[in-house]
mmCIF file of C-alpha atoms and ligand atoms in Angstrom:
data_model
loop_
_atom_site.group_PDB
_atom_site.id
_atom_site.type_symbol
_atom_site.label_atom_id
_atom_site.label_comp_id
_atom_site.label_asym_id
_atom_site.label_seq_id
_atom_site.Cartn_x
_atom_site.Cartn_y
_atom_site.Cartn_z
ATOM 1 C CA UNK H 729 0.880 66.388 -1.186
ATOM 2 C CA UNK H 730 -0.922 69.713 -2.047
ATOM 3 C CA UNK H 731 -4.311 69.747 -3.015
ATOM 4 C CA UNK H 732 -4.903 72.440 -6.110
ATOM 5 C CA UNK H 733 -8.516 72.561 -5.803
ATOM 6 C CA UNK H 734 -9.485 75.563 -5.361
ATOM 7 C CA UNK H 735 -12.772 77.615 -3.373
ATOM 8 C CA UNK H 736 -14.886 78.265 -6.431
ATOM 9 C CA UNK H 737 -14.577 75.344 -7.659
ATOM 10 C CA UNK H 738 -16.124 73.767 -4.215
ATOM 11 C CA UNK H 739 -18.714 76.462 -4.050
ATOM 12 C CA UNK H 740 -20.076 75.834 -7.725
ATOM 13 C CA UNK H 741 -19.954 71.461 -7.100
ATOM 14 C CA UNK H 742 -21.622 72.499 -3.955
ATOM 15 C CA UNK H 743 -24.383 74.415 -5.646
ATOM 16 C CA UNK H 744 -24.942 72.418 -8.620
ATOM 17 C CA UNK H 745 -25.421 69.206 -5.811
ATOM 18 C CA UNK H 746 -27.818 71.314 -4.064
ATOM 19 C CA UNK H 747 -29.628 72.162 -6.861
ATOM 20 C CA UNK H 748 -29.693 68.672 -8.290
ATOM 21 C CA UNK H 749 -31.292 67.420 -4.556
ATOM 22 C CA UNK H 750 -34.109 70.080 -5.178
ATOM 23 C CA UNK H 751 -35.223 69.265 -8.370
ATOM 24 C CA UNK H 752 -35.088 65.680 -7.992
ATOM 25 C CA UNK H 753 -38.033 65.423 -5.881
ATOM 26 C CA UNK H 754 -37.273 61.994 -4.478
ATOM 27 C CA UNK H 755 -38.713 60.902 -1.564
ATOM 28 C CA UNK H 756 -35.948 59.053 0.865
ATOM 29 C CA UNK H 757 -39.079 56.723 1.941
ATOM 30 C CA UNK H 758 -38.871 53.274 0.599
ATOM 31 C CA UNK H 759 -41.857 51.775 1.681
ATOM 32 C CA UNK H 760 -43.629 54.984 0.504
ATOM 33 C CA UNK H 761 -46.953 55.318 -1.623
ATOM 34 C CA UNK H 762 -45.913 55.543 -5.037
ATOM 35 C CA UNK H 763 -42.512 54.292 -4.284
ATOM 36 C CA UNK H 764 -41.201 50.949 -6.839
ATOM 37 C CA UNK H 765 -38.624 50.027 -4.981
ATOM 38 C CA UNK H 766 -41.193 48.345 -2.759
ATOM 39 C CA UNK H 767 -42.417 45.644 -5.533
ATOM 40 C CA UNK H 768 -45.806 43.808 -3.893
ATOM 41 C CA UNK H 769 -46.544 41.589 -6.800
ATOM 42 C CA UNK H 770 -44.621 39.744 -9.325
ATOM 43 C CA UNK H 771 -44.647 42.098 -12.738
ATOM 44 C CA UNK H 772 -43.270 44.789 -10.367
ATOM 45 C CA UNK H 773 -40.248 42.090 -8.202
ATOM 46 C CA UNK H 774 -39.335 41.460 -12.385
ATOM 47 C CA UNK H 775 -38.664 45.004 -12.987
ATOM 48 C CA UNK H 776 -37.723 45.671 -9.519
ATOM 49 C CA UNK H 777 -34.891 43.121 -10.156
ATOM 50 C CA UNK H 778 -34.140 44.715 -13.462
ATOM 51 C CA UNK H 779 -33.487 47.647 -11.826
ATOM 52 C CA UNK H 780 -31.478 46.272 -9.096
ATOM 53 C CA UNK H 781 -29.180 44.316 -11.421
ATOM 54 C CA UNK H 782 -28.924 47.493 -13.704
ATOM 55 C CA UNK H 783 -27.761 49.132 -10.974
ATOM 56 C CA UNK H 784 -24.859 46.731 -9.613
ATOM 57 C CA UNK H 785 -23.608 46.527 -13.454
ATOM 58 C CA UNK H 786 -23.247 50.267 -13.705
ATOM 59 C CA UNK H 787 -21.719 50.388 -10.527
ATOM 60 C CA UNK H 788 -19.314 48.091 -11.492
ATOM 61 C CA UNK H 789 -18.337 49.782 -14.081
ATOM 62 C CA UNK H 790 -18.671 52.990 -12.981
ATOM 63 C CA UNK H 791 -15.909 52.170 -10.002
ATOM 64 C CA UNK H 792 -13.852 50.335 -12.366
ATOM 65 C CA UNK H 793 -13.864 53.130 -15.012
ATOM 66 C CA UNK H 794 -13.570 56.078 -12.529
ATOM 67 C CA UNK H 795 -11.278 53.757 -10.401
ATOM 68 C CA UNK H 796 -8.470 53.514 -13.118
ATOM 69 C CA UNK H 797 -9.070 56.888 -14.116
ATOM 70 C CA UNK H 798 -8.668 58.146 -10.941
ATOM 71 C CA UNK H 799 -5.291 55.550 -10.218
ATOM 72 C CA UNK H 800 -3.714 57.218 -14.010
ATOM 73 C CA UNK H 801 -4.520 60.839 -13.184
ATOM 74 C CA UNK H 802 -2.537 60.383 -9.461
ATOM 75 C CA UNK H 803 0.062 58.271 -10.683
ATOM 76 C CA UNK H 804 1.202 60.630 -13.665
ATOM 77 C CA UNK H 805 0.895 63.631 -12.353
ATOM 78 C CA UNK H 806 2.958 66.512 -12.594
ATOM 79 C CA UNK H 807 5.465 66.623 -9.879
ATOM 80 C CA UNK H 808 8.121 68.662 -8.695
ATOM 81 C CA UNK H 809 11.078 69.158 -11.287
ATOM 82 C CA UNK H 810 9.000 67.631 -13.660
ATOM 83 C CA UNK H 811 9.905 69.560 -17.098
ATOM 84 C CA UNK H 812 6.165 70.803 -18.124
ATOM 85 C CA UNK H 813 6.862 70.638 -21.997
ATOM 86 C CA UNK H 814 7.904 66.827 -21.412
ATOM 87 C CA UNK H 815 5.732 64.558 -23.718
ATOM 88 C CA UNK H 816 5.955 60.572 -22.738
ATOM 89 C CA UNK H 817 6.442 58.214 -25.398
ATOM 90 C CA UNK H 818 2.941 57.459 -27.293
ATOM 91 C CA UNK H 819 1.693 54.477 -28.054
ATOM 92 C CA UNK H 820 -0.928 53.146 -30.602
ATOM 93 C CA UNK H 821 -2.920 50.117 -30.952
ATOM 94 C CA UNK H 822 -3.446 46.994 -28.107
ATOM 95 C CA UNK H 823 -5.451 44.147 -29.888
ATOM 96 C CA UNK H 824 -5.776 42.404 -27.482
ATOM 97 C CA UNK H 825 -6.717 45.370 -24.466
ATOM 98 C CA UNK H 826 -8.937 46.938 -27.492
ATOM 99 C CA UNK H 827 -10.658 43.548 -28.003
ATOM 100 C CA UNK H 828 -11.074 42.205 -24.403
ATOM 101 C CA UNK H 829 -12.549 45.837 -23.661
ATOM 102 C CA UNK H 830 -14.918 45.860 -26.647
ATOM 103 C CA UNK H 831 -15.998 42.205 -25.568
ATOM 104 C CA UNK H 832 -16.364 42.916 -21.571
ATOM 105 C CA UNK H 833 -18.358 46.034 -22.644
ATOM 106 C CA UNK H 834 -20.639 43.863 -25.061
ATOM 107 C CA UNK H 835 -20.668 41.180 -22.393
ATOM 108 C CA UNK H 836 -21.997 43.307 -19.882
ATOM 109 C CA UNK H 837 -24.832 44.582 -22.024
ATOM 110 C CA UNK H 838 -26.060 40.943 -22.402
ATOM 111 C CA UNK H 839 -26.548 40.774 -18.923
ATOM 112 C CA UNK H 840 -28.625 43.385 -18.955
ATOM 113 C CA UNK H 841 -30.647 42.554 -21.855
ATOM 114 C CA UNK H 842 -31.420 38.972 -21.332
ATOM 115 C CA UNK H 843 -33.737 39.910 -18.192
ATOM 116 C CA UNK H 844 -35.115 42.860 -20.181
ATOM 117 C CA UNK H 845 -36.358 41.277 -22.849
ATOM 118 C CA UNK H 846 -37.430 38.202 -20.232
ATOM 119 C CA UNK H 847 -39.198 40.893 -18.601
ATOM 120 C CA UNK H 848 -40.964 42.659 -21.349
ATOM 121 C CA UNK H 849 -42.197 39.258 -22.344
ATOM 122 C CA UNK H 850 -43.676 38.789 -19.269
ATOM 123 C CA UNK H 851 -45.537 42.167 -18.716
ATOM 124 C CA UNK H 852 -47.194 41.415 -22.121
ATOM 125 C CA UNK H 853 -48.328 37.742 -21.715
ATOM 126 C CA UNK H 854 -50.098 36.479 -18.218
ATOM 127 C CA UNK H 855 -47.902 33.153 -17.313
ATOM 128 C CA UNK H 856 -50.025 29.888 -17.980
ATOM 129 C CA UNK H 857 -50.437 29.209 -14.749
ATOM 130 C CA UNK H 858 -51.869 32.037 -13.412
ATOM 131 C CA UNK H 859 -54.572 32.452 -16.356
ATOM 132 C CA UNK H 860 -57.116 30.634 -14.266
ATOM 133 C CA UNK H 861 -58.936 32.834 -12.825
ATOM 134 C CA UNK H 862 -57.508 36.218 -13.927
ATOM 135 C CA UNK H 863 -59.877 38.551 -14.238
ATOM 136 C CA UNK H 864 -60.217 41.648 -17.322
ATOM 137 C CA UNK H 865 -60.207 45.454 -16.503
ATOM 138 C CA UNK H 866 -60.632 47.550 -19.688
ATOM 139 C CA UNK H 867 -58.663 50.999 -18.564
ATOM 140 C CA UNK H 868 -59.467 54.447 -20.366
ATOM 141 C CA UNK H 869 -57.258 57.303 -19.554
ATOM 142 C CA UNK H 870 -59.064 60.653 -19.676
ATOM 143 C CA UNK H 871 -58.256 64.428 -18.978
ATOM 144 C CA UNK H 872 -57.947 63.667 -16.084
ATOM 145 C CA UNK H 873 -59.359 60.672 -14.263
ATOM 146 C CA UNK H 874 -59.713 56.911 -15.192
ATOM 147 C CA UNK H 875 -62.576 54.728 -16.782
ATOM 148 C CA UNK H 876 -62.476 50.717 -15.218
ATOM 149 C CA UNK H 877 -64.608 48.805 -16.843
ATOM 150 C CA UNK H 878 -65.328 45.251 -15.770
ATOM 151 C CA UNK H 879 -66.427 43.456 -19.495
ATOM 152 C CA UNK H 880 -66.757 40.179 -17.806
ATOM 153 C CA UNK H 881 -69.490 41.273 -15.790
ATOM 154 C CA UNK H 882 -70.649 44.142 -17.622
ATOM 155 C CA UNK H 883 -70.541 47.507 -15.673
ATOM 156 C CA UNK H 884 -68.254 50.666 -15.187
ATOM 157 C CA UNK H 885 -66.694 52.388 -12.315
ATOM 158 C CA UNK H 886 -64.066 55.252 -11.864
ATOM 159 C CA UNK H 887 -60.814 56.225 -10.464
ATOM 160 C CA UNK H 888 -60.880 53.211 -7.774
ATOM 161 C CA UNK H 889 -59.560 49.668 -9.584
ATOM 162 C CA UNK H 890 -60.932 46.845 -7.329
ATOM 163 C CA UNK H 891 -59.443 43.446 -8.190
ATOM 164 C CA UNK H 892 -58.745 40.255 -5.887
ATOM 165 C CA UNK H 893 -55.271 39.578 -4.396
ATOM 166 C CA UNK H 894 -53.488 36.385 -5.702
ATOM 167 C CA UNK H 895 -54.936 36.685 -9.128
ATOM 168 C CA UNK H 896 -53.793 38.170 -12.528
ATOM 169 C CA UNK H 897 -55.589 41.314 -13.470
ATOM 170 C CA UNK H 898 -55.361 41.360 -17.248
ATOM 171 C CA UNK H 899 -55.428 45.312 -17.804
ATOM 172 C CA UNK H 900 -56.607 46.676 -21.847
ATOM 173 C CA UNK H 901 -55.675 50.527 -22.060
ATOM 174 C CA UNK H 902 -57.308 52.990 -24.275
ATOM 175 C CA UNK H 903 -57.235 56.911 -24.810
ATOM 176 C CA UNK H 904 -59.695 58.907 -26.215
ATOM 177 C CA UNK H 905 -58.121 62.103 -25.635
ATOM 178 C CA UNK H 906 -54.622 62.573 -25.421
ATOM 179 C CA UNK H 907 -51.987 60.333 -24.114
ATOM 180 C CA UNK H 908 -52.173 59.167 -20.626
ATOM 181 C CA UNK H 909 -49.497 56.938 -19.083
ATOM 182 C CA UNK H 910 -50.734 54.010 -16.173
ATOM 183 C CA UNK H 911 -48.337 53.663 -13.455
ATOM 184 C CA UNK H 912 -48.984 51.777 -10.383
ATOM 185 C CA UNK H 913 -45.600 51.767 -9.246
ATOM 186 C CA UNK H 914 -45.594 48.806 -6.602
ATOM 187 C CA UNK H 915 -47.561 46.865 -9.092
ATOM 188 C CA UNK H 916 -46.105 47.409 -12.458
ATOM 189 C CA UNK H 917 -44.409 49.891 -14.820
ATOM 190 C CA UNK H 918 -45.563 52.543 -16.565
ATOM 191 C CA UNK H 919 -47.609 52.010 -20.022
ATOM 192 C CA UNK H 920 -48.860 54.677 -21.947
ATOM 193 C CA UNK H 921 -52.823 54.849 -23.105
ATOM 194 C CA UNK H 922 -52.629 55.890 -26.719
ATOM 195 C CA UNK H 923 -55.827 57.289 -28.934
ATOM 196 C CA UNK H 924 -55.944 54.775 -31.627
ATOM 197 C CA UNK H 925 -53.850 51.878 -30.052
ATOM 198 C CA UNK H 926 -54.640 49.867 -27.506
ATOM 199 C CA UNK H 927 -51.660 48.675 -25.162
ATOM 200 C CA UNK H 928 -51.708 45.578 -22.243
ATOM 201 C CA UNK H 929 -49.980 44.866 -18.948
ATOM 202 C CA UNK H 930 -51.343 42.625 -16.510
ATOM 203 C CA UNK H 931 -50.599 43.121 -12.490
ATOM 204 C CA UNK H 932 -50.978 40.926 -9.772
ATOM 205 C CA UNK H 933 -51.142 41.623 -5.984
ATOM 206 C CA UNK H 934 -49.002 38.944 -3.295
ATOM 207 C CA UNK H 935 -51.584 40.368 -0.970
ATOM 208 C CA UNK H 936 -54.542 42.144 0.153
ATOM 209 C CA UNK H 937 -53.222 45.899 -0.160
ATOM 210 C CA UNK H 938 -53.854 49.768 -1.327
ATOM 211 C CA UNK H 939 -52.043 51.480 -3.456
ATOM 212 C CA UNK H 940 -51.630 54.422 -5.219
ATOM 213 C CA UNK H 941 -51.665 54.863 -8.476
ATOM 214 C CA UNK H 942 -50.442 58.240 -11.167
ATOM 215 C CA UNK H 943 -50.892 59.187 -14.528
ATOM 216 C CA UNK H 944 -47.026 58.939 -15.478
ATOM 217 C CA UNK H 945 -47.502 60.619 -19.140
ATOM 218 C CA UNK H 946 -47.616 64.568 -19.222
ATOM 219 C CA UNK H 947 -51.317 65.165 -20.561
ATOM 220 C CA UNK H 948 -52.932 68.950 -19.747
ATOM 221 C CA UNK H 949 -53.462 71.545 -17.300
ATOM 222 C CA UNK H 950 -54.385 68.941 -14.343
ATOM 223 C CA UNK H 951 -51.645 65.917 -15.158
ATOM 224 C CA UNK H 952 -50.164 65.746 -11.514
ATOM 225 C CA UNK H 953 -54.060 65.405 -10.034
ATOM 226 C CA UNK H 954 -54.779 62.308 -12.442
ATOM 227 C CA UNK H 955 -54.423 59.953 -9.640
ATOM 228 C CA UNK H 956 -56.454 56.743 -9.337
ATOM 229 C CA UNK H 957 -56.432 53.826 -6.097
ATOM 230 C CA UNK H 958 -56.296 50.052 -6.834
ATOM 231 C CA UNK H 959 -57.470 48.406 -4.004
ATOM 232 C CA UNK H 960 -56.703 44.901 -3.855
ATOM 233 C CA UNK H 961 -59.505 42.494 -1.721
ATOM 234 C CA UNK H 962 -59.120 39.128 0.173
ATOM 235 C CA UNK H 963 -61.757 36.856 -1.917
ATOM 236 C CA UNK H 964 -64.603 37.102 -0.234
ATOM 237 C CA UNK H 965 -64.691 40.915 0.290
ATOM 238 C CA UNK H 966 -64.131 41.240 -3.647
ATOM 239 C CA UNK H 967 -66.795 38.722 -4.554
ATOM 240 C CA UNK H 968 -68.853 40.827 -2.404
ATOM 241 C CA UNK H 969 -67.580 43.751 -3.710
ATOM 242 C CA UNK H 970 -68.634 42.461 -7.216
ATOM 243 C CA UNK H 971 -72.339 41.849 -6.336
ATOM 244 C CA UNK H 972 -72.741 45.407 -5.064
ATOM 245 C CA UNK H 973 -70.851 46.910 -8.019
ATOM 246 C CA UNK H 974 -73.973 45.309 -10.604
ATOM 247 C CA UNK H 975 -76.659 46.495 -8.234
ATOM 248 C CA UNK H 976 -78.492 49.852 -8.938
ATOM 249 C CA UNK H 977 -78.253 52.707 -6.511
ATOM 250 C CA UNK H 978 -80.873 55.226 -7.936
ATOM 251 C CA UNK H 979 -84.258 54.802 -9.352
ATOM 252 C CA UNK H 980 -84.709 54.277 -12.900
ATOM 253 C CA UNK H 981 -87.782 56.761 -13.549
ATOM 254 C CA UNK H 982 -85.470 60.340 -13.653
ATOM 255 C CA UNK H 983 -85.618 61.060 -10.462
ATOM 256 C CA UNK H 984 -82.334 60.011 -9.546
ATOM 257 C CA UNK H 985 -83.529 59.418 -5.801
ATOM 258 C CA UNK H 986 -81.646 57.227 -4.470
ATOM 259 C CA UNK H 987 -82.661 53.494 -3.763
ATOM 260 C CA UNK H 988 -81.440 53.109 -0.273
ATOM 261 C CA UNK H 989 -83.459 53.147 1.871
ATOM 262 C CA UNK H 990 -84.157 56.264 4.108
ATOM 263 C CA UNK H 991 -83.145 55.385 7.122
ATOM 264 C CA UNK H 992 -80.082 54.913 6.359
ATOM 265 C CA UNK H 993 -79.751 58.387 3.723
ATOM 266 C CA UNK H 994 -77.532 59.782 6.884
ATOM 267 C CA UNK H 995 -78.761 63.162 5.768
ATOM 268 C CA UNK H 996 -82.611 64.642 5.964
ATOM 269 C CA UNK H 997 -84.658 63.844 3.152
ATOM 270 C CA UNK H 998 -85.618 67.356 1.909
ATOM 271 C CA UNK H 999 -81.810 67.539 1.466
ATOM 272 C CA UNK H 1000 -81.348 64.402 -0.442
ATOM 273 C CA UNK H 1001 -84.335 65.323 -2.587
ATOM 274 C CA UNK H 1002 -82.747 68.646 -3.400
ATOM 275 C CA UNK H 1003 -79.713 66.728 -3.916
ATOM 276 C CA UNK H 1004 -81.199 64.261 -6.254
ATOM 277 C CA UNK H 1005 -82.794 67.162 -8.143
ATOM 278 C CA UNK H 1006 -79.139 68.979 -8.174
ATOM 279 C CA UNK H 1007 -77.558 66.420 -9.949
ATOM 280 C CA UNK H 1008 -80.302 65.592 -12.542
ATOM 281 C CA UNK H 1009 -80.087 68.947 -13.423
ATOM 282 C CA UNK H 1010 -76.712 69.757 -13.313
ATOM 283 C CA UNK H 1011 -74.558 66.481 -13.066
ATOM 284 C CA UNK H 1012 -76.543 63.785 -15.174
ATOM 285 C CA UNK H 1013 -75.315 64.922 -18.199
ATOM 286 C CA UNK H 1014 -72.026 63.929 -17.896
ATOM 287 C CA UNK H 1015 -72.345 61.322 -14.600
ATOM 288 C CA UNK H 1016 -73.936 58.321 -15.159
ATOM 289 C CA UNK H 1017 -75.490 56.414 -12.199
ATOM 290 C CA UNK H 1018 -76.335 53.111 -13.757
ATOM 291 C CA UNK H 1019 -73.291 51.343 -13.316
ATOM 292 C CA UNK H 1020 -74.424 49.954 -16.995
ATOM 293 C CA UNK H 1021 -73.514 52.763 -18.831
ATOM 294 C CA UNK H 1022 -70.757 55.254 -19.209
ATOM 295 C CA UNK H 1023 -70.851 58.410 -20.582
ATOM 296 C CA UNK H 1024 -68.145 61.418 -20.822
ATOM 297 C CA UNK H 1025 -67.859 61.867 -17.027
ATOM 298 C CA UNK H 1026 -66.698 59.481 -14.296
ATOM 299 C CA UNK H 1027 -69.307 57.167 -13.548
ATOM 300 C CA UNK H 1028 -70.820 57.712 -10.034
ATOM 301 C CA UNK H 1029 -73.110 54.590 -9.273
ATOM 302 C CA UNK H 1030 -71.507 53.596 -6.144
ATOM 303 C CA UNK H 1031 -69.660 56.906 -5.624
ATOM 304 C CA UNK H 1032 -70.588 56.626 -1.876
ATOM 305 C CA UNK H 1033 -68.703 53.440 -1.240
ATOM 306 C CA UNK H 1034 -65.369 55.055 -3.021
ATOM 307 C CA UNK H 1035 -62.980 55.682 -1.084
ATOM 308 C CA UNK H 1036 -61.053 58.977 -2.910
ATOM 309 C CA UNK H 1037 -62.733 61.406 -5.257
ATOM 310 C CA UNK H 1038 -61.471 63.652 -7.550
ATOM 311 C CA UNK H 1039 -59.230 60.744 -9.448
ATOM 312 C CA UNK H 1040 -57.512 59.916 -6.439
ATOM 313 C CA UNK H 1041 -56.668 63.359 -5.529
ATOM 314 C CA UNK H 1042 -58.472 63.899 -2.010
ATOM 315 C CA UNK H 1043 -59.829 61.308 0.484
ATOM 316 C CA UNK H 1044 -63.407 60.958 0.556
ATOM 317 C CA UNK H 1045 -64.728 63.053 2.998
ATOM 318 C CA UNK H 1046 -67.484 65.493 3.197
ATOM 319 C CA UNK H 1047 -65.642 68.709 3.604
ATOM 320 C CA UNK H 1048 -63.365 67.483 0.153
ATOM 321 C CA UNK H 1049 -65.601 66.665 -1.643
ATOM 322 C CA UNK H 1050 -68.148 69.711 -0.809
ATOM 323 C CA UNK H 1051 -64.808 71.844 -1.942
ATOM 324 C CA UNK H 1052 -64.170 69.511 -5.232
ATOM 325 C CA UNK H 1053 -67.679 70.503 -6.321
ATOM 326 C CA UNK H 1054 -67.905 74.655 -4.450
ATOM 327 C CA UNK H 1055 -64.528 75.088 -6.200
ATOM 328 C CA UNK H 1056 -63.300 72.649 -8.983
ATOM 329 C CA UNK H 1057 -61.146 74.847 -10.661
ATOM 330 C CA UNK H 1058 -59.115 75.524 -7.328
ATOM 331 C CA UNK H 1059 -58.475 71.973 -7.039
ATOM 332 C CA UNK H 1060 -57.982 70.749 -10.336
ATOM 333 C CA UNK H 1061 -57.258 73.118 -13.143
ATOM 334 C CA UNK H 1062 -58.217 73.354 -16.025
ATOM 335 C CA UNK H 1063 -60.928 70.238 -15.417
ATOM 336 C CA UNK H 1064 -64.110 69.748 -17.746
ATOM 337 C CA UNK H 1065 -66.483 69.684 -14.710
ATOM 338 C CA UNK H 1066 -65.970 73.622 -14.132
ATOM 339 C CA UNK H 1067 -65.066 74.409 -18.006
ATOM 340 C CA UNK H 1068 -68.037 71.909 -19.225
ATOM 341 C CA UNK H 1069 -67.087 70.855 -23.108
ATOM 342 C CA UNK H 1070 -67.300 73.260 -25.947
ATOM 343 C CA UNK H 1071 -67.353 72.374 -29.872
ATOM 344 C CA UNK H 1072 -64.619 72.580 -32.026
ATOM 345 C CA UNK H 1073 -65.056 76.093 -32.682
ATOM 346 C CA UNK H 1074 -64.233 76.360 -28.912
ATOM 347 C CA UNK H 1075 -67.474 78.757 -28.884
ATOM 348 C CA UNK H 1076 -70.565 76.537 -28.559
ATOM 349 C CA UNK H 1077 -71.192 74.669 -25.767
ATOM 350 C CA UNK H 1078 -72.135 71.107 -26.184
ATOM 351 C CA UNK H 1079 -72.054 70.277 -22.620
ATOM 352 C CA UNK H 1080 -71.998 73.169 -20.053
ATOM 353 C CA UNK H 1081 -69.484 72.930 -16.788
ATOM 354 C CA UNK H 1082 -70.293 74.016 -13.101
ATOM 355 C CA UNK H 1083 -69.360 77.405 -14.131
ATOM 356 C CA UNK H 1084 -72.624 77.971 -16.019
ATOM 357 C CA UNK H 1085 -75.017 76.623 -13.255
ATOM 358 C CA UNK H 1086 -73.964 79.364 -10.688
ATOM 359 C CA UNK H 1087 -75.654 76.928 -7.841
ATOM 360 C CA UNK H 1088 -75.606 78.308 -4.175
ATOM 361 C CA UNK H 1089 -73.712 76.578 -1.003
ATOM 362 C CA UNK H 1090 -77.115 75.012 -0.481
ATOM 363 C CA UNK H 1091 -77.212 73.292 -3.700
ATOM 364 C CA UNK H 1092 -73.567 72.132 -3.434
ATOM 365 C CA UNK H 1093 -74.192 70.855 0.209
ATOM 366 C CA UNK H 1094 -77.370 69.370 -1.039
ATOM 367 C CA UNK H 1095 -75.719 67.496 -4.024
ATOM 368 C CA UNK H 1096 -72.315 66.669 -2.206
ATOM 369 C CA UNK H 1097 -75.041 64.633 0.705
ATOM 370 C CA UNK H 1098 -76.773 63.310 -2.101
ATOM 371 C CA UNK H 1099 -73.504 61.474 -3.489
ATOM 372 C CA UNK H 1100 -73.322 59.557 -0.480
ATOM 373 C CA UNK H 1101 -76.446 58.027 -0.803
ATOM 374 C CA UNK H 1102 -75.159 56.221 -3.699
ATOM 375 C CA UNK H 1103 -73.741 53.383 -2.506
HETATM 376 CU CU1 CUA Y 1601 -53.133 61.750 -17.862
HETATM 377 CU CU2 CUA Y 1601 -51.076 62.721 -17.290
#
């Protein structure tokens, strides 16, 4: 037997594989962060086994298509003294090969669908017998972090979703802006946040865990740095957790100083005062500290205890977060904190961004200690 394929041919399958490996961006990693095939509660095992049982169907038929294709191609091939201009004898029509195909195809689609639609049933509706004791996030996607608001107990928090392991989140998501898409991959799908509708998916963690979380819907300049954590807690630590979340962390007479006490500020107190006096100048108007109230920024009330800032995109460290606020357009493009928000008219300033306070290293530093106070 010769082989007829020839060197360009190679070269240009060779390229387009290469090319295909770059672009896909997929990390080998299985157990890695934002990886689903590494399912840790039960909405994600449904879809995971979706997936998996997707994939051994179109296998199947994949090697039985390309199998028999392959098997015709070698057996009537061309061979030596074969007259080119020969035509075999045609043949139209098989009933019963046209049927059984059309039926084995069909067939195999209803394997595949009756899990689906099990599955999207079960995404949308907690199972009875997990309702006790679910608990009720309400999720808004914004360019670009996330709003968690606990309505059971009445107060907000950002970017970090606490819940308890072992129990149902039930999970409401809303957009004001454009449309954002939740994805905590080894907890659930994807489902998008859309202005005017509000969509529902409830996860649930085996165990005690972190994970990482992504905006999954293209939505502006700084899409890939809407990140968010869900951390879920052992009982106690999220009951504990819960407490701290209601409490204040700043006094209530405008001058944001924070209510912990000094000892434990971690920083000297000129510099938290500055600090304090930073942010009621130049951060209030967006960041609410009363864990009561949300307004257009991410709420900071217990920023200190967080562990992540700028939605998930950095750790939260010092040095990060003294960058996040020195240089927010170098981390996150395009974002509202730098830009601040103008009218319609795209002239007048309703809310001005970082960019119009100008504020020194010294301010920043003050301000960045100050955050950690909150807590
Ligand atoms: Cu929000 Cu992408």
């Amino acid at each position: 037997m010769r082989l007829r394929i020839r060197t360009p041919f190679l070269a240009a399958a060779g390229l387009a594989a290469g090319l295909l490996l770059l672009t896909v961006g997929c990390s080998l990693n299985i157990e890695g962060q934002q990886s689903a095939l590494d399912p840790k509660g039960p909405v994600a095992k449904n879809q995971y086994d979706i997936f998996m049982l997707t994939l051994y169907v179109t296998t199947f038929i994949f090697i039985t298509v390309g199998g028999a294709l392959a098997w015709v191609l070698w057996k009537f091939r061309q061979r030596k003294g074969d007259d080119p201009n020969f035509i075999p004898p045609q043949s139209h029509g098989h009933p019963m090969l046209e049927m059984g195909l059309v039926i084995a195809s069909a067939g195999l689609l209803v394997i595949i669908a009756i899990p689906t639609f099990g599955g999207i049933i079960l995404k949308k509706v907690v199972p009875e017998e997990l309702l006790d004791g679910a608990i009720e996030v309400n999720v808004v996607g914004f360019q670009w972090w996330w709003a968690f608001e606990y309505p059971e107990q009445g107060f907000y928090t950002a970017n970090e979703l606490v819940f308890p392991a072992g129990r149902a989140v039930k999970i409401n998501l809303r957009a004001d802006d454009v449309i954002h898409s939740f994805w905590l991959p080894k907890l659930a799908g994807k489902v998008d946040l859309i202005p005017g509708q509000e969509n529902f998916i409830w996860i649930m963690a085996d165990e005690p865990g972190y994970f990482w979380g992504q905006c999954a819907e293209f939505c502006g300049d700084s899409h890939a740095y809407m990140l968010f954590r869900a951390i879920a807690l052992p009982e106690d630590e999220w009951e504990e957790w819960l407490e701290t979340q209601q409490r204040d962390t700043v006094a209530d007479d405008g001058s944001f100083e924070p209510l912990l006490a000094r000892e434990d500020w971690g920083y000297p107190e000129d510099k938290i005062l500055k600090g304090a006096e930073v942010f009621r100048q130049a951060c209030a108007g967006c960041h609410s500290v009363n864990p009561r109230i949300q307004t257009n920024g991410p709420n900071l009330a217990h920023f200190g205890s967080r562990t992540s800032v700028a939605a998930g995109w950095y750790e939260n460290e010092y040095d990060l977060l003294y960058r996040w606020i020195r240089e927010p357009e170098k981390v996150k493009p395009g974002n509202f904190m730098y830009r601040g928000f103008l009218d319609r008219d795209g002239r007048t300033v309703i809310m001005p961004g970082l960019k119009d306070y100008d504020l020194s290293d010294e301010e920043v530093h003050a301000v960045t200690a100050y955050l950690y106070t909150l807590r």
